[in-house]
Tab-separated table of C-alpha atoms and ligand atoms in Angstrom:
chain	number	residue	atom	x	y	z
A	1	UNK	CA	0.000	0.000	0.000
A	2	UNK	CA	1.113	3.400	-0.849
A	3	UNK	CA	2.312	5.457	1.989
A	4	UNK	CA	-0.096	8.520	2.899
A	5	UNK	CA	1.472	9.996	6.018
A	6	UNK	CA	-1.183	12.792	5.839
A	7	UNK	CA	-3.682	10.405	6.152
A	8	UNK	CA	-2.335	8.192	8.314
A	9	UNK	CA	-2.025	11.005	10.850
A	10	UNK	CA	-5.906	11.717	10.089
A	11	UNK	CA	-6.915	8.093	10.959
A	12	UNK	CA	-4.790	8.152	14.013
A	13	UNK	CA	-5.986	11.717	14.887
A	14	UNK	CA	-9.716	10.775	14.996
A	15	UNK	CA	-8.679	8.056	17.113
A	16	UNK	CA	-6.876	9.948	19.343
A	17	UNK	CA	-9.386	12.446	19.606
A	18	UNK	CA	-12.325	9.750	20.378
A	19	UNK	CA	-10.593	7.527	22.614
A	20	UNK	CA	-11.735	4.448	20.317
A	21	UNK	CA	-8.823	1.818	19.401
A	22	UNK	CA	-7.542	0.677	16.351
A	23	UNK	CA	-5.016	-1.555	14.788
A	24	UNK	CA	-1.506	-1.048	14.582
A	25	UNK	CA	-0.392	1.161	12.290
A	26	UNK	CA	2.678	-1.104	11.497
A	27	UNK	CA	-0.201	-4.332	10.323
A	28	UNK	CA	-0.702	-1.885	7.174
A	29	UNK	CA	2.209	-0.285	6.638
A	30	UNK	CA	5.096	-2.795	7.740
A	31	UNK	CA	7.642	-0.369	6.499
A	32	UNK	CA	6.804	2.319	8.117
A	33	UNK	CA	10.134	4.211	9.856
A	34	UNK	CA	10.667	5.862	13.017
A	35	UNK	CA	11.162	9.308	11.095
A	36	UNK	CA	8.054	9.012	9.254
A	37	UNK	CA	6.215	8.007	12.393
A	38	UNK	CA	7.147	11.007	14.050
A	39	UNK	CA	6.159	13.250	10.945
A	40	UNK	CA	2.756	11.393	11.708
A	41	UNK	CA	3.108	12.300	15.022
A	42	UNK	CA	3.686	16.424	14.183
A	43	UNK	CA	1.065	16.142	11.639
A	44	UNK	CA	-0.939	15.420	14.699
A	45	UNK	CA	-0.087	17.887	16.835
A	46	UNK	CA	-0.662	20.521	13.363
A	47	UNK	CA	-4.468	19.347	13.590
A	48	UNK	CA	-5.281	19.635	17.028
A	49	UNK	CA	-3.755	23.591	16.824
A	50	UNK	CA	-6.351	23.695	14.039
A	51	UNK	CA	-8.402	22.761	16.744
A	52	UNK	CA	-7.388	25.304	19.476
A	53	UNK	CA	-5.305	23.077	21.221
A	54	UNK	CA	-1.657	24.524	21.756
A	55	UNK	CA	1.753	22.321	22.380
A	56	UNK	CA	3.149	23.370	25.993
A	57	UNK	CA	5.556	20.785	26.450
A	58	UNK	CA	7.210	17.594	25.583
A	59	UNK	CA	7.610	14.002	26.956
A	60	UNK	CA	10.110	11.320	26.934
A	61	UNK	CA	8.721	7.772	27.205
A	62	UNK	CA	10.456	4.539	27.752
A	63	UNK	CA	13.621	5.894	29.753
A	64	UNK	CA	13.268	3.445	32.494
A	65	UNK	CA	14.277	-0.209	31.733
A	66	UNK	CA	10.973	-1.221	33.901
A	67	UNK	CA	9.234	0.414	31.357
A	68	UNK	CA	10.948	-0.557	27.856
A	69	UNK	CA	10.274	-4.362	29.426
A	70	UNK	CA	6.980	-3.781	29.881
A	71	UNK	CA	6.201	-2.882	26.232
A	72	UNK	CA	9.177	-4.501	24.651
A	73	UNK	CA	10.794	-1.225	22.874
A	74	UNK	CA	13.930	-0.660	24.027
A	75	UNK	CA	14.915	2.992	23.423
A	76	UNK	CA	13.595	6.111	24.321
A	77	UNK	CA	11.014	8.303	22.612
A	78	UNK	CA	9.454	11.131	22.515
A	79	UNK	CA	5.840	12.662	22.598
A	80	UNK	CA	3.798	16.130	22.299
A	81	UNK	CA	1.858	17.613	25.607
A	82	UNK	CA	-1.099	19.958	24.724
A	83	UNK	CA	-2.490	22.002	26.448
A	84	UNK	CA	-5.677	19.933	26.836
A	85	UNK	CA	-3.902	17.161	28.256
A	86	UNK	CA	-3.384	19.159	31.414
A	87	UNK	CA	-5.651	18.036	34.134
A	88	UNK	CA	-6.751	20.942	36.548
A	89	UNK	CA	-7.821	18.390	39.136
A	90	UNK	CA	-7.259	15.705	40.784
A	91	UNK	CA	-10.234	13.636	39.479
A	92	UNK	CA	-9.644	11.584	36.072
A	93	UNK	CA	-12.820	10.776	34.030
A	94	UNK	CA	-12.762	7.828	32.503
A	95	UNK	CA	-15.113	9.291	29.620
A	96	UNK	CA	-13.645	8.888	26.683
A	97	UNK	CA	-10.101	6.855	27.884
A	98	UNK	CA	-9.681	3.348	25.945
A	99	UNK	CA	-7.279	1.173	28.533
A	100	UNK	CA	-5.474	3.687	30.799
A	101	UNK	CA	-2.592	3.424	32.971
A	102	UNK	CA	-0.734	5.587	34.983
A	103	UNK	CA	2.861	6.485	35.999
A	104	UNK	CA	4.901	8.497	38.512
A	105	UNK	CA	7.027	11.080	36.627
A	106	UNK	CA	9.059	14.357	37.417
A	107	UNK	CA	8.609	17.266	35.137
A	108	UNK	CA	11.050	19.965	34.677
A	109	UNK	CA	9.367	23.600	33.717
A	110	UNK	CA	12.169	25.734	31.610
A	111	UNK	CA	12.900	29.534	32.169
A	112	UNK	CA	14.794	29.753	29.130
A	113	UNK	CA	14.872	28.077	25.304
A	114	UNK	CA	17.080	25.436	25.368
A	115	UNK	CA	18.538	23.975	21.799
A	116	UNK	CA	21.191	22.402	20.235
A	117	UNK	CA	23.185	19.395	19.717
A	118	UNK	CA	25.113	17.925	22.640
A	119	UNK	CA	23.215	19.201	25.535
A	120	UNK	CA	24.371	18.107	29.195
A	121	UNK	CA	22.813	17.857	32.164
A	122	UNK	CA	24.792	21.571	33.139
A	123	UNK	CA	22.901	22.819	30.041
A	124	UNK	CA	19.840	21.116	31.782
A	125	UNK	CA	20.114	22.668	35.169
A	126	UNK	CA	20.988	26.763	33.528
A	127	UNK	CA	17.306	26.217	31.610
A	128	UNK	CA	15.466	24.612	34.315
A	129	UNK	CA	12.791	26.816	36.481
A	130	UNK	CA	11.828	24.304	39.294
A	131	UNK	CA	10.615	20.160	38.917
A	132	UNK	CA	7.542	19.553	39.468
A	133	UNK	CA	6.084	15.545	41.016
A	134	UNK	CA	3.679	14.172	38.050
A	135	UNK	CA	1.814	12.000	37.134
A	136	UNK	CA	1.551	10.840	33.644
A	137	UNK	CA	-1.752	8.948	32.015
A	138	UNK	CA	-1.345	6.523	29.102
A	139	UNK	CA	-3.526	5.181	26.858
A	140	UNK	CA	-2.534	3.707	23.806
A	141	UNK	CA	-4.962	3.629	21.135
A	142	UNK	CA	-3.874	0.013	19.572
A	143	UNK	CA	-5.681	-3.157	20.503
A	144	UNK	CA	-4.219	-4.643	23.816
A	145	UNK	CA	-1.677	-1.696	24.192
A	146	UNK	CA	0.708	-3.927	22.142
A	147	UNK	CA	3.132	-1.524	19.552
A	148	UNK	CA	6.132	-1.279	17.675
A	149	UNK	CA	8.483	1.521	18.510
A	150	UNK	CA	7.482	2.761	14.842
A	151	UNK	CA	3.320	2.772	16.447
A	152	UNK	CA	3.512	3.766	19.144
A	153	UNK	CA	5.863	7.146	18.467
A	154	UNK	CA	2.949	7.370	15.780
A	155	UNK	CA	0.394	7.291	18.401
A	156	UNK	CA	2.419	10.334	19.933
A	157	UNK	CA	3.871	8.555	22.744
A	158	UNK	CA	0.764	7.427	24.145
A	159	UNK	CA	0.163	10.790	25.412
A	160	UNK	CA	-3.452	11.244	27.180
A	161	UNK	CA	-3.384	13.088	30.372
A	162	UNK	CA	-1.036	14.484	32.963
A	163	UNK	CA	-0.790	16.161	36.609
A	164	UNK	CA	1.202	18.046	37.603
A	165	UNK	CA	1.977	18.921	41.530
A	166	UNK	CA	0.692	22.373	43.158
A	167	UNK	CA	4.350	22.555	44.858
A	168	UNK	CA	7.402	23.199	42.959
A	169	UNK	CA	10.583	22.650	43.541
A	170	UNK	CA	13.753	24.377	42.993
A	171	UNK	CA	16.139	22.134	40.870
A	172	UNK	CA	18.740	21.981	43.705
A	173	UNK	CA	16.174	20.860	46.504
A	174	UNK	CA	17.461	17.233	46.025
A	175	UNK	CA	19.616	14.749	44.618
A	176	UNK	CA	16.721	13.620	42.059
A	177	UNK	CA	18.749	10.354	41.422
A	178	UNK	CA	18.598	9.355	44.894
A	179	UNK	CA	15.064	9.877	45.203
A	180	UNK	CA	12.485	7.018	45.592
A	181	UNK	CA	9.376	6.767	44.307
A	182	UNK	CA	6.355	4.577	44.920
A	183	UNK	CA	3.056	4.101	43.823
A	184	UNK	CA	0.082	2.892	45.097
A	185	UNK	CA	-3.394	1.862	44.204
A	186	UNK	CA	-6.514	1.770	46.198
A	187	UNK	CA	-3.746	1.751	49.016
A	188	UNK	CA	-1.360	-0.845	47.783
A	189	UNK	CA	1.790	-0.360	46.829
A	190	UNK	CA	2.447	-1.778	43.116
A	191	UNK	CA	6.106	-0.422	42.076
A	192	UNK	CA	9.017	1.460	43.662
A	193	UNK	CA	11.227	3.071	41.580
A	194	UNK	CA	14.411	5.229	42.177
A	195	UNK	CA	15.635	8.668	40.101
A	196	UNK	CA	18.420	6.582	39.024
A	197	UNK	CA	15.892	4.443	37.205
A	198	UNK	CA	15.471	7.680	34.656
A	199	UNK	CA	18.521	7.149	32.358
A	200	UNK	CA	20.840	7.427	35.489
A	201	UNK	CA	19.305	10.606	36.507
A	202	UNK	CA	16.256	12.248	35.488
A	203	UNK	CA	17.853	15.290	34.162
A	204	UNK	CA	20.048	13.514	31.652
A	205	UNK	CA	16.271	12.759	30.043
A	206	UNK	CA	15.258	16.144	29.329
A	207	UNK	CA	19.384	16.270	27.736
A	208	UNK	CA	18.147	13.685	25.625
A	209	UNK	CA	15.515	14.940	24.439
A	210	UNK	CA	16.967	18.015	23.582
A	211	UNK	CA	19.133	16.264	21.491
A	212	UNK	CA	16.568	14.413	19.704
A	213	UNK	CA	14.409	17.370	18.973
A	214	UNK	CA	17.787	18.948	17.351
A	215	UNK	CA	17.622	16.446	14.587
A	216	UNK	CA	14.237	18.203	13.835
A	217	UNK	CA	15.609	21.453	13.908
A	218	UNK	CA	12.984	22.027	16.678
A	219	UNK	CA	14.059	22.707	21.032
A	220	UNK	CA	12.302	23.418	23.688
A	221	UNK	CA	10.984	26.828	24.655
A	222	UNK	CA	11.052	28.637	28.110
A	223	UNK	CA	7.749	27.970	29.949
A	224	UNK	CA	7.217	24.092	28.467
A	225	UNK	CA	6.892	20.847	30.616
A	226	UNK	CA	8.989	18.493	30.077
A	227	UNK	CA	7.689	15.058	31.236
A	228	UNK	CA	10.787	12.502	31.650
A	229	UNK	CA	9.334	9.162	31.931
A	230	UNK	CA	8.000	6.602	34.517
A	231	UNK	CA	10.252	5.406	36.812
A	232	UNK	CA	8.449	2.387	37.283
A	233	UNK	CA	5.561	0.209	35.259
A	234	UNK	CA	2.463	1.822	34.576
A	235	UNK	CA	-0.538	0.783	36.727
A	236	UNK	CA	-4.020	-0.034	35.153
A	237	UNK	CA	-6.352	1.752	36.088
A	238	UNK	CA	-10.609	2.138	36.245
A	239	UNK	CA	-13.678	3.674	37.643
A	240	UNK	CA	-13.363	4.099	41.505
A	241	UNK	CA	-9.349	3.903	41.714
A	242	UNK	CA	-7.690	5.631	44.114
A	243	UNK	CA	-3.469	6.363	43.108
A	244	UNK	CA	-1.085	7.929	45.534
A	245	UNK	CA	2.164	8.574	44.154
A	246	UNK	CA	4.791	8.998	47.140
A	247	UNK	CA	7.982	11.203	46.275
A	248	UNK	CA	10.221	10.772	48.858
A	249	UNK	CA	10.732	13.873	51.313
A	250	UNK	CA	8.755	15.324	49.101
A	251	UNK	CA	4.825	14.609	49.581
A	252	UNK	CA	2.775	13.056	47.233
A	253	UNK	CA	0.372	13.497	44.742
A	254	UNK	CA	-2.985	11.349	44.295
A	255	UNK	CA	-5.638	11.085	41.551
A	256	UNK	CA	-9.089	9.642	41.845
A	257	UNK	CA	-10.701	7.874	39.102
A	258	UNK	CA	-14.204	8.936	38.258
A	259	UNK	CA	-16.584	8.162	35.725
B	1	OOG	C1	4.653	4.503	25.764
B	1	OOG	C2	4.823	5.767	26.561
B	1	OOG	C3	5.883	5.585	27.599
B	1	OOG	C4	6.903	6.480	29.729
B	1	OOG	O1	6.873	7.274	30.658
B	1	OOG	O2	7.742	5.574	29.651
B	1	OOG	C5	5.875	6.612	28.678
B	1	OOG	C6	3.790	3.505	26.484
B	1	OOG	O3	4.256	2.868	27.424
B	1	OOG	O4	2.629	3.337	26.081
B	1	OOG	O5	5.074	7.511	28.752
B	2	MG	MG1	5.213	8.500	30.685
């Protein structure tokens, strides 16, 4: 089959957009490459501005080996945060959410644009406003959240929802590496995680993807998220969960599942 990214985009778009799922992209189009996937995945992003929605940040998925075993991808990726995807509350609706899961992340708010080609964590740290505790929401929109690193980057990352904590931090407030995190559902605990878990150190994921976004001639702008990836596996959740996410020393940050 001929390759239409355009409308490849537009299928995955409307399925985005109604939280219905779909076959993987990769069953149609088995050549499919990562490029072109993310092309799909700023094609994406191009119709939701046409729909008022506005990009305020970036993620970076799979940067914890807990989580690249989980789906079986092993390298990090990359996804667009919209302003819609920002929850204002504590309470996550289930309306309109295929299979979702959620994950304790850190995100790093920027003070200044930061681009170019062999960023370091110094780089990092001169850009970087305060970290925030978050936590991320997945939901694939393939069958059985199974993917190819080609679909899911395609998908945008998986990209749904996210919270982010009323309390910031100041960069320098901890040794993020050496902080543990754990996560708990309807009062269990399902995963701990460490910083550490993060590519060695959460900042070194935001490095990354500044790095990665240079190959696009694109970089991050002061004022954006930056999400850097679960520490741990995600947790399924439904109707009537209750997660706490503990960040050690820090407090934690909960999210109630509603309707
Ligand atoms: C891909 C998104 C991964 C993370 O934090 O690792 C991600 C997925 O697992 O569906 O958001
Ligand atoms: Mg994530």
């Amino acid at each position: 089959m001929a390759m239409d990214l355009q409308e490849i985009a537009r299928h995955i778009d409307e399925h985005q957009q109604q939280g219905r799922e779909m076959d993987k992209v990769t069953l149609s189009y088995p050549s499919l490459k990562v490029e072109d996937a993310y092309k799909i995945q700023k094609i994406c992003m191009e119709e939701a501005a046409s729909r008022g929605d506005s990009l305020i940040g970036w993620k970076m998925g799979l940067t914890s080996a807990a989580k690249q075993k989980m789906v079986g991808v092993e390298e990090p990726i990359y996804g667009r945060l919209t302003s819609s995807m920002e929850m204002n509350s504590s309470v996550l609706s289930m309306e309109g959410l295929i299979h979702p899961k959620v994950e304790p992340e850190l995100a790093f708010i920027l003070k200044k644009d930061l681009k170019g080609e062999n960023i370091r964590p110094r780089d990092v740290w001169m850009a970087t406003e305060c970290v925030l505790p978050a936590i991320e929401v997945i939901d694939s929109r393939y069958r059985n959240f199974s993917f190819t690193l080609e679909d899911v980057v395609a998908d945008n990352a998986s990209s749904t929802k996210f919270l982010l904590g009323d309390q910031a931090f100041s960069p320098y407030e901890k040794a993020w590496d050496k902080m543990g995190v754990t996560i708990l559902k309807n009062g269990e605990v399902q995963h701990e995680g460490v910083g550490s878990d993060v590519l060695g150190h959460p900042v070194r994921s935001v490095a990354e993807l500044v790095n990665m976004l240079h190959k696009e001639d694109l970089g991050l702008k002061a004022g954006m998220v930056v999400l850097t990836g679960g520490f741990t596996e995600a947790v399924n959740v439904e109707e009537g969960d209750e997660i706490l996410v503990d960040y050690e020393g820090l407090g934690t940050l909960s999210m109630s599942l509603s309707k």
